[in-house]
mmCIF file of C-alpha atoms and ligand atoms in Angstrom:
data_model
loop_
_atom_site.group_PDB
_atom_site.id
_atom_site.type_symbol
_atom_site.label_atom_id
_atom_site.label_comp_id
_atom_site.label_asym_id
_atom_site.label_seq_id
_atom_site.Cartn_x
_atom_site.Cartn_y
_atom_site.Cartn_z
ATOM 1 C CA MET S 25 -52.576 -43.191 2.499
ATOM 2 C CA SER S 26 -48.973 -42.702 3.441
ATOM 3 C CA GLY S 27 -48.053 -39.243 4.646
ATOM 4 C CA GLU S 28 -49.452 -35.909 3.476
ATOM 5 C CA GLY S 29 -47.293 -34.696 0.654
ATOM 6 C CA PHE S 30 -43.593 -34.739 -0.054
ATOM 7 C CA ASP S 31 -40.917 -32.142 0.089
ATOM 8 C CA ARG S 32 -40.165 -30.378 -3.174
ATOM 9 C CA GLU S 33 -37.133 -32.436 -4.065
ATOM 10 C CA THR S 34 -38.934 -35.739 -3.558
ATOM 11 C CA ALA S 35 -42.006 -34.533 -5.437
ATOM 12 C CA LEU S 36 -39.938 -33.528 -8.463
ATOM 13 C CA SER S 37 -37.546 -36.474 -8.439
ATOM 14 C CA LEU S 38 -40.466 -38.892 -8.533
ATOM 15 C CA LEU S 39 -41.480 -37.584 -11.926
ATOM 16 C CA ALA S 40 -38.253 -38.619 -13.601
ATOM 17 C CA ASP S 41 -39.865 -41.844 -14.700
ATOM 18 C CA GLU S 42 -42.158 -42.374 -17.656
ATOM 19 C CA ASN S 43 -44.140 -45.121 -15.847
ATOM 20 C CA ARG S 44 -45.145 -42.781 -13.039
ATOM 21 C CA VAL S 45 -46.109 -40.018 -15.424
ATOM 22 C CA ARG S 46 -48.237 -42.580 -17.292
ATOM 23 C CA ILE S 47 -50.009 -43.560 -14.066
ATOM 24 C CA ILE S 48 -50.835 -39.912 -13.408
ATOM 25 C CA GLU S 49 -52.059 -39.453 -16.981
ATOM 26 C CA GLU S 50 -54.276 -42.524 -16.845
ATOM 27 C CA LEU S 51 -55.766 -41.529 -13.504
ATOM 28 C CA GLY S 52 -56.346 -38.032 -14.880
ATOM 29 C CA ASP S 53 -58.045 -39.357 -17.999
ATOM 30 C CA ALA S 54 -60.324 -41.357 -15.706
ATOM 31 C CA THR S 55 -61.501 -38.227 -13.892
ATOM 32 C CA VAL S 56 -62.844 -36.349 -16.888
ATOM 33 C CA SER S 57 -66.526 -37.079 -16.237
ATOM 34 C CA PRO S 58 -68.163 -34.309 -14.218
ATOM 35 C CA ASP S 59 -71.060 -36.692 -13.415
ATOM 36 C CA THR S 60 -69.126 -38.937 -11.127
ATOM 37 C CA GLY S 61 -66.990 -36.516 -9.178
ATOM 38 C CA ILE S 62 -63.491 -37.889 -8.924
ATOM 39 C CA PRO S 63 -63.840 -41.626 -9.421
ATOM 40 C CA SER S 64 -61.416 -44.131 -8.040
ATOM 41 C CA VAL S 65 -59.849 -46.522 -10.484
ATOM 42 C CA PRO S 66 -59.601 -50.133 -9.275
ATOM 43 C CA TYR S 67 -56.105 -51.570 -9.119
ATOM 44 C CA ALA S 68 -56.518 -54.070 -11.967
ATOM 45 C CA GLU S 69 -58.070 -51.530 -14.289
ATOM 46 C CA LEU S 70 -55.344 -48.989 -13.591
ATOM 47 C CA LYS S 71 -52.648 -51.579 -14.185
ATOM 48 C CA SER S 72 -54.245 -52.515 -17.481
ATOM 49 C CA ARG S 73 -54.679 -48.900 -18.577
ATOM 50 C CA VAL S 74 -51.060 -48.086 -17.818
ATOM 51 C CA GLY S 75 -49.983 -51.241 -19.586
ATOM 52 C CA ILE S 76 -47.338 -52.543 -17.180
ATOM 53 C CA ARG S 77 -47.681 -56.317 -17.051
ATOM 54 C CA ASP S 78 -45.180 -56.959 -14.306
ATOM 55 C CA SER S 79 -47.070 -56.512 -11.004
ATOM 56 C CA GLY S 80 -43.915 -55.952 -8.994
ATOM 57 C CA ARG S 81 -42.782 -53.143 -11.266
ATOM 58 C CA PHE S 82 -46.243 -51.572 -11.403
ATOM 59 C CA ASN S 83 -46.630 -51.716 -7.620
ATOM 60 C CA TYR S 84 -43.214 -50.185 -7.173
ATOM 61 C CA HIS S 85 -44.077 -47.112 -9.244
ATOM 62 C CA LEU S 86 -47.628 -46.778 -7.932
ATOM 63 C CA THR S 87 -46.463 -46.918 -4.320
ATOM 64 C CA LYS S 88 -43.932 -44.166 -4.985
ATOM 65 C CA LEU S 89 -46.749 -41.819 -5.989
ATOM 66 C CA LEU S 90 -48.964 -42.505 -2.988
ATOM 67 C CA GLY S 91 -49.382 -39.743 -0.472
ATOM 68 C CA ASN S 92 -48.600 -36.816 -2.732
ATOM 69 C CA TYR S 93 -49.849 -37.422 -6.249
ATOM 70 C CA VAL S 94 -52.153 -40.374 -5.740
ATOM 71 C CA ALA S 95 -54.576 -41.396 -2.993
ATOM 72 C CA LYS S 96 -55.626 -44.944 -2.275
ATOM 73 C CA GLY S 97 -59.161 -45.653 -1.080
ATOM 74 C CA GLU S 98 -61.376 -48.702 -0.752
ATOM 75 C CA ALA S 99 -62.600 -48.431 -4.337
ATOM 76 C CA GLY S 100 -59.170 -47.906 -5.825
ATOM 77 C CA TYR S 101 -56.860 -45.047 -6.724
ATOM 78 C CA ARG S 102 -57.443 -41.393 -7.581
ATOM 79 C CA LEU S 103 -55.376 -38.259 -8.111
ATOM 80 C CA ARG S 104 -54.696 -35.932 -5.208
ATOM 81 C CA TRP S 105 -54.438 -32.222 -5.927
ATOM 82 C CA PRO S 106 -50.722 -32.133 -6.877
ATOM 83 C CA GLY S 107 -51.403 -35.039 -9.237
ATOM 84 C CA MET S 108 -54.313 -33.109 -10.722
ATOM 85 C CA VAL S 109 -52.142 -30.012 -11.186
ATOM 86 C CA LEU S 110 -49.504 -32.079 -12.957
ATOM 87 C CA TYR S 111 -52.106 -33.795 -15.140
ATOM 88 C CA ARG S 112 -53.649 -30.465 -16.150
ATOM 89 C CA ALA S 113 -50.245 -28.989 -16.914
ATOM 90 C CA LEU S 114 -49.454 -32.007 -19.100
ATOM 91 C CA VAL S 115 -52.680 -31.925 -21.109
ATOM 92 C CA ALA S 116 -52.570 -28.127 -21.472
ATOM 93 C CA GLY S 117 -49.087 -28.466 -22.930
ATOM 94 C CA LEU S 118 -47.648 -26.163 -20.267
ATOM 95 C CA LEU S 119 -44.538 -28.238 -19.679
ATOM 96 C CA THR S 120 -43.692 -29.219 -23.219
ATOM 97 C CA GLY S 121 -43.899 -26.009 -25.245
ATOM 98 C CA GLU S 122 -45.536 -27.769 -28.212
ATOM 99 C CA THR S 123 -43.274 -26.298 -30.824
ATOM 100 C CA ASP S 124 -45.173 -27.842 -33.731
ATOM 101 C CA HIS S 125 -48.167 -25.534 -33.580
ATOM 102 C CA ASP S 126 -48.881 -23.410 -36.600
ATOM 103 C CA ILE S 127 -50.360 -20.150 -35.412
ATOM 104 C CA GLY S 128 -49.818 -17.302 -37.819
ATOM 105 C CA PRO S 129 -50.694 -13.627 -37.451
ATOM 106 C CA VAL S 130 -54.445 -12.975 -37.497
ATOM 107 C CA PRO S 131 -56.200 -9.667 -38.190
ATOM 108 C CA VAL S 132 -58.115 -8.371 -35.184
ATOM 109 C CA GLY S 133 -60.278 -5.815 -36.977
ATOM 110 C CA VAL S 134 -58.997 -2.612 -35.382
ATOM 111 C CA ASP S 135 -56.531 -0.019 -36.611
ATOM 112 C CA CYS S 136 -53.586 1.018 -34.481
ATOM 113 C CA TYR S 137 -54.480 3.923 -32.201
ATOM 114 C CA ARG S 138 -50.941 5.198 -32.642
ATOM 115 C CA CYS S 139 -50.300 4.987 -36.399
ATOM 116 C CA GLY S 140 -53.526 3.808 -38.030
ATOM 117 C CA GLU S 141 -52.184 0.583 -39.528
ATOM 118 C CA PRO S 142 -54.120 -2.680 -39.007
ATOM 119 C CA VAL S 143 -53.474 -4.422 -35.685
ATOM 120 C CA GLU S 144 -52.682 -8.142 -35.667
ATOM 121 C CA GLY S 145 -52.661 -10.966 -33.164
ATOM 122 C CA ASP S 146 -49.609 -13.207 -33.141
ATOM 123 C CA LEU S 147 -47.859 -15.739 -30.988
ATOM 124 C CA TYR S 148 -44.421 -14.720 -29.800
ATOM 125 C CA GLU S 149 -42.739 -17.645 -28.040
ATOM 126 C CA THR S 150 -45.376 -18.393 -25.386
ATOM 127 C CA LEU S 151 -47.034 -14.983 -25.398
ATOM 128 C CA PHE S 152 -50.003 -14.083 -27.529
ATOM 129 C CA ARG S 153 -49.682 -10.447 -28.493
ATOM 130 C CA VAL S 154 -52.154 -8.086 -30.089
ATOM 131 C CA ARG S 155 -49.995 -5.451 -31.676
ATOM 132 C CA CYS S 156 -49.188 -3.176 -34.554
ATOM 133 C CA SER S 157 -46.303 -4.532 -36.602
ATOM 134 C CA ALA S 158 -45.888 -1.151 -38.303
ATOM 135 C CA CYS S 159 -45.086 0.865 -35.172
ATOM 136 C CA ASP S 160 -44.754 -1.750 -32.385
ATOM 137 C CA ALA S 161 -47.593 -0.458 -30.229
ATOM 138 C CA ASN S 162 -48.708 -3.418 -28.133
ATOM 139 C CA TYR S 163 -52.323 -3.707 -27.002
ATOM 140 C CA ALA S 164 -52.343 -7.112 -25.315
ATOM 141 C CA ASP S 165 -49.613 -9.442 -24.162
ATOM 142 C CA ILE S 166 -50.828 -12.564 -22.430
ATOM 143 C CA TYR S 167 -49.659 -16.119 -21.860
ATOM 144 C CA VAL S 168 -52.173 -18.538 -23.349
ATOM 145 C CA PRO S 169 -51.561 -22.298 -23.295
ATOM 146 C CA THR S 170 -51.258 -23.284 -26.955
ATOM 147 C CA ARG S 171 -53.901 -25.929 -26.300
ATOM 148 C CA GLY S 172 -56.427 -23.073 -26.273
ATOM 149 C CA LEU S 173 -55.283 -21.762 -29.652
ATOM 150 C CA VAL S 174 -54.417 -24.618 -31.998
ATOM 151 C CA GLY S 175 -56.989 -25.582 -34.601
ATOM 152 C CA LYS S 176 -59.144 -22.533 -34.001
ATOM 153 C CA ALA S 177 -60.434 -20.024 -36.531
ATOM 154 C CA PRO S 178 -59.104 -16.477 -35.967
ATOM 155 C CA GLU S 179 -62.276 -15.218 -34.239
ATOM 156 C CA ALA S 180 -62.360 -18.167 -31.847
ATOM 157 C CA MET S 181 -58.660 -17.772 -31.162
ATOM 158 C CA LEU S 182 -59.081 -14.080 -30.340
ATOM 159 C CA GLU S 183 -62.048 -14.881 -28.102
ATOM 160 C CA THR S 184 -59.781 -17.291 -26.204
ATOM 161 C CA VAL S 185 -57.082 -14.635 -25.856
ATOM 162 C CA HIS S 186 -59.649 -12.085 -24.694
ATOM 163 C CA ARG S 187 -61.082 -14.431 -22.036
ATOM 164 C CA ARG S 188 -57.623 -15.444 -20.898
ATOM 165 C CA SER S 189 -56.598 -11.826 -20.592
ATOM 166 C CA ARG S 190 -59.669 -11.049 -18.482
ATOM 167 C CA THR S 191 -59.111 -14.036 -16.216
ATOM 168 C CA VAL S 192 -55.491 -13.127 -15.538
ATOM 169 C CA LEU S 193 -55.948 -9.367 -15.183
ATOM 170 C CA ASP S 194 -59.163 -9.565 -13.191
ATOM 171 C CA ALA S 195 -57.205 -11.557 -10.623
ATOM 172 C CA MET S 196 -54.115 -9.352 -10.706
ATOM 173 C CA THR S 197 -55.985 -6.049 -10.471
ATOM 174 C CA SER S 198 -57.948 -7.417 -7.526
ATOM 175 C CA GLY S 199 -54.685 -8.178 -5.737
ATOM 176 C CA GLN S 200 -54.389 -11.945 -6.151
ATOM 177 C CA CYS S 201 -51.857 -13.704 -8.329
ATOM 178 C CA PRO S 202 -53.624 -15.981 -10.862
ATOM 179 C CA TRP S 203 -50.609 -18.315 -10.892
ATOM 180 C CA CYS S 204 -49.751 -18.783 -7.217
ATOM 181 C CA ALA S 205 -52.575 -16.975 -5.305
ATOM 182 C CA ASP S 206 -50.133 -14.829 -3.334
ATOM 183 C CA GLU S 207 -50.525 -11.072 -3.010
ATOM 184 C CA VAL S 208 -50.054 -8.769 -5.960
ATOM 185 C CA ALA S 209 -48.452 -5.372 -5.400
ATOM 186 C CA LEU S 210 -49.459 -2.322 -7.413
ATOM 187 C CA GLU S 211 -47.129 0.466 -8.396
ATOM 188 C CA VAL S 212 -48.085 3.451 -10.528
ATOM 189 C CA ARG S 213 -45.142 4.708 -12.566
ATOM 190 C CA ALA S 214 -44.632 7.806 -14.651
ATOM 191 C CA GLY S 215 -44.059 6.977 -18.314
ATOM 192 C CA ASP S 216 -40.589 8.196 -19.241
ATOM 193 C CA GLY S 217 -40.789 7.339 -22.909
ATOM 194 C CA SER S 218 -40.308 3.605 -22.538
ATOM 195 C CA LEU S 219 -42.407 0.810 -21.116
ATOM 196 C CA PRO S 220 -41.346 -2.431 -19.428
ATOM 197 C CA SER S 221 -41.772 -4.316 -22.704
ATOM 198 C CA LEU S 222 -39.343 -3.453 -25.479
ATOM 199 C CA HIS S 223 -42.079 -4.514 -27.874
ATOM 200 C CA ASP S 224 -44.404 -1.726 -26.833
ATOM 201 C CA THR S 225 -43.970 1.773 -28.191
ATOM 202 C CA ARG S 226 -47.089 3.267 -26.647
ATOM 203 C CA ASP S 227 -46.339 6.571 -25.022
ATOM 204 C CA LEU S 228 -48.211 6.517 -21.715
ATOM 205 C CA ASP S 229 -47.980 9.417 -19.256
ATOM 206 C CA ALA S 230 -48.385 6.905 -16.443
ATOM 207 C CA TYR S 231 -48.942 3.201 -16.210
ATOM 208 C CA ALA S 232 -49.746 0.609 -13.580
ATOM 209 C CA VAL S 233 -47.440 -2.293 -12.741
ATOM 210 C CA TYR S 234 -48.975 -5.315 -11.027
ATOM 211 C CA ARG S 235 -46.367 -7.678 -9.642
ATOM 212 C CA CYS S 236 -46.771 -10.858 -7.675
ATOM 213 C CA THR S 237 -44.836 -10.723 -4.417
ATOM 214 C CA ASN S 238 -44.022 -14.432 -4.667
ATOM 215 C CA CYS S 239 -43.690 -15.827 -8.195
ATOM 216 C CA THR S 240 -42.716 -13.882 -11.292
ATOM 217 C CA GLY S 241 -46.287 -12.918 -12.254
ATOM 218 C CA PHE S 242 -46.125 -9.444 -13.769
ATOM 219 C CA HIS S 243 -48.287 -7.171 -15.917
ATOM 220 C CA TYR S 244 -48.370 -3.508 -16.744
ATOM 221 C CA LEU S 245 -51.309 -1.549 -18.112
ATOM 222 C CA PRO S 246 -52.546 1.934 -18.819
ATOM 223 C CA VAL S 247 -54.142 3.092 -15.560
ATOM 224 C CA SER S 248 -57.550 3.414 -17.260
ATOM 225 C CA GLN S 249 -57.555 -0.330 -17.955
ATOM 226 C CA VAL S 250 -58.411 -1.207 -14.354
ATOM 227 C CA LEU S 251 -61.925 0.006 -15.157
ATOM 228 C CA LEU S 252 -62.440 -3.074 -17.335
ATOM 229 C CA TYR S 253 -62.821 -4.978 -14.070
ATOM 230 C CA HIS S 254 -64.672 -2.352 -12.068
ATOM 231 C CA PRO S 255 -68.441 -2.476 -11.438
ATOM 232 C CA ALA S 256 -68.791 1.238 -12.331
ATOM 233 C CA ALA S 257 -67.729 0.605 -15.938
ATOM 234 C CA ILE S 258 -69.415 -2.782 -16.211
ATOM 235 C CA ALA S 259 -72.711 -1.269 -14.957
ATOM 236 C CA PHE S 260 -72.336 1.720 -17.303
ATOM 237 C CA TYR S 261 -72.063 -0.621 -20.292
ATOM 238 C CA HIS S 262 -74.895 -2.753 -18.962
ATOM 239 C CA ALA S 263 -77.153 0.319 -18.733
ATOM 240 C CA HIS S 264 -76.496 0.777 -22.459
ATOM 241 C CA GLY S 265 -77.387 -2.805 -23.234
ATOM 242 C CA ARG S 266 -73.734 -3.847 -23.632
ATOM 243 C CA ASP S 267 -71.624 -6.444 -21.913
ATOM 244 C CA LEU S 268 -68.245 -4.867 -21.191
ATOM 245 C CA THR S 269 -66.805 -8.227 -20.171
ATOM 246 C CA ALA S 270 -67.413 -9.526 -23.710
ATOM 247 C CA VAL S 271 -65.477 -6.756 -25.462
ATOM 248 C CA PRO S 272 -61.794 -7.450 -26.181
ATOM 249 C CA LYS S 273 -59.732 -4.653 -24.690
ATOM 250 C CA TRP S 274 -57.937 -3.891 -27.963
ATOM 251 C CA GLU S 275 -61.297 -2.644 -29.292
ATOM 252 C CA LEU S 276 -61.495 -0.047 -26.499
ATOM 253 C CA GLU S 277 -59.297 2.959 -27.089
ATOM 254 C CA TRP S 278 -59.991 4.263 -23.573
ATOM 255 C CA ALA S 279 -58.599 1.028 -22.082
ATOM 256 C CA VAL S 280 -55.446 0.515 -24.142
ATOM 257 C CA THR S 281 -54.280 4.119 -24.507
ATOM 258 C CA ASP S 282 -54.320 7.125 -22.185
ATOM 259 C CA ARG S 283 -56.105 9.409 -24.667
ATOM 260 C CA THR S 284 -59.109 9.808 -22.383
ATOM 261 C CA THR S 285 -57.132 9.760 -19.140
ATOM 262 C CA GLU S 286 -56.315 13.028 -17.426
ATOM 263 C CA MET S 287 -53.590 13.129 -14.805
ATOM 264 C CA LEU S 288 -54.981 15.249 -11.957
ATOM 265 C CA SER S 289 -52.044 14.872 -9.602
ATOM 266 C CA THR S 290 -48.833 12.882 -9.316
ATOM 267 C CA ASP S 291 -48.265 12.899 -5.550
ATOM 268 C CA PRO S 292 -50.435 11.205 -4.645
ATOM 269 C CA TRP S 293 -51.481 9.887 -8.026
ATOM 270 C CA ARG S 294 -54.956 10.800 -9.135
ATOM 271 C CA PHE S 295 -56.535 10.309 -12.536
ATOM 272 C CA ARG S 296 -59.774 11.133 -14.255
ATOM 273 C CA VAL S 297 -60.791 8.647 -16.917
ATOM 274 C CA ARG S 298 -63.497 9.253 -19.461
ATOM 275 C CA VAL S 299 -65.179 6.148 -20.870
ATOM 276 C CA PRO S 300 -67.216 7.110 -23.938
ATOM 277 C CA LEU S 301 -70.097 4.952 -25.164
ATOM 278 C CA ASP S 302 -72.885 5.691 -27.633
ATOM 279 C CA GLY S 303 -72.432 9.445 -27.205
ATOM 280 C CA ALA S 304 -72.643 9.200 -23.405
ATOM 281 C CA ALA S 305 -69.719 8.876 -21.015
ATOM 282 C CA LEU S 306 -68.691 7.502 -17.666
ATOM 283 C CA VAL S 307 -66.266 9.796 -15.882
ATOM 284 C CA ALA S 308 -64.375 8.057 -13.081
ATOM 285 C CA GLU S 309 -61.661 9.341 -10.769
ATOM 286 C CA LEU S 310 -58.999 6.918 -9.603
ATOM 287 C CA ASP S 311 -56.772 7.348 -6.581
ATOM 288 C CA HIS S 312 -53.191 6.090 -6.110
ATOM 289 C CA HIS S 313 -54.496 2.570 -5.447
ATOM 290 C CA LEU S 314 -56.358 2.910 -8.756
ATOM 291 C CA GLU S 315 -59.583 2.586 -6.856
ATOM 292 C CA VAL S 316 -62.598 4.470 -8.138
ATOM 293 C CA VAL S 317 -63.200 7.267 -5.639
ATOM 294 C CA GLU S 318 -65.750 9.171 -7.683
ATOM 295 C CA SER S 319 -67.838 8.437 -10.733
ATOM 296 C CA ARG S 320 -70.618 10.021 -12.695
ATOM 297 C CA THR S 321 -72.256 9.491 -16.042
ATOM 298 C CA GLU S 322 -72.837 12.072 -18.730
ATOM 299 C CA PRO S 323 -75.891 11.383 -20.877
ATOM 300 C CA ALA S 324 -75.702 11.372 -24.647
ATOM 301 C CA GLU S 325 -76.233 14.783 -26.213
ATOM 302 C CA GLY S 326 -79.900 15.366 -27.016
ATOM 303 C CA ALA S 327 -80.913 12.747 -24.500
ATOM 304 C CA PRO S 328 -80.515 14.442 -21.121
ATOM 305 C CA HIS S 329 -80.882 12.138 -18.140
ATOM 306 C CA SER S 330 -81.539 9.211 -20.421
ATOM 307 C CA ARG S 331 -79.538 6.102 -19.660
ATOM 308 C CA GLY S 332 -79.824 4.738 -23.144
HETATM 309 ZN ZN1 LIG O 424 -49.117 1.349 -35.075
HETATM 310 ZN ZN1 LIG O 425 -47.663 -15.411 -8.018
#
């Protein structure tokens, strides 16, 4: 193996050739079996898969990739991590936009908490949004590779969006960027009548902004929404025989509005959030880091001390 990675300019310039991209794709396709780990592809097989007859030309391109994208071992060639990242980006459609997809608005089965009209899911450029087209309240706004959406029935598509949203926001609210793994900074801001997205008319008294300190990763949410990822709320649902992690956030008024959030103080920030479920409630207090500093449950009326 020659060297351990290239500088950025070299790494990018090497990709300006269809033959090299083909080599990476073929090596990636050869790694899809989870049974074998990452297999090496023998030289002759790789050459045949890529379809370059001229050995000199094939060797030239293959050698260029060695060290950063491709590793050479006794049994043949395999992708190194940057090669794997590129392969995954290619097959997910991250680099190409895939403009030919046909993803229309889908009903999500909830009425807008702001105006009562039906809420829809739709794809806006690369963002999947769950929103009210009547009043522009926006309940989810998440980048989903179109590969995860095309050809799916509405319910399956919404399940994908829900899982994607959890993956991204679970990471961000825990302080790690899901895109680059650098630190995420939290800022609680007072709502002044407008939100960072022009496509969101929700009127929130305060909201949380999570921002990656390195790349452009950015999300804002009602402060109550951090509880979606907190063990206090997950355990509360579990005690009622429910899986909070399986519920799309747009079905949870307490998570996408601030109707059940009480602002206790602004300096430092402190909030009390009420999470209602089956007549019972979890009441959690959040500090300025949006950490749960206190929590208690209120049993359902008529069932004192019962946990469901
Ligand atoms: Zn609405
Ligand atoms: Zn980042």
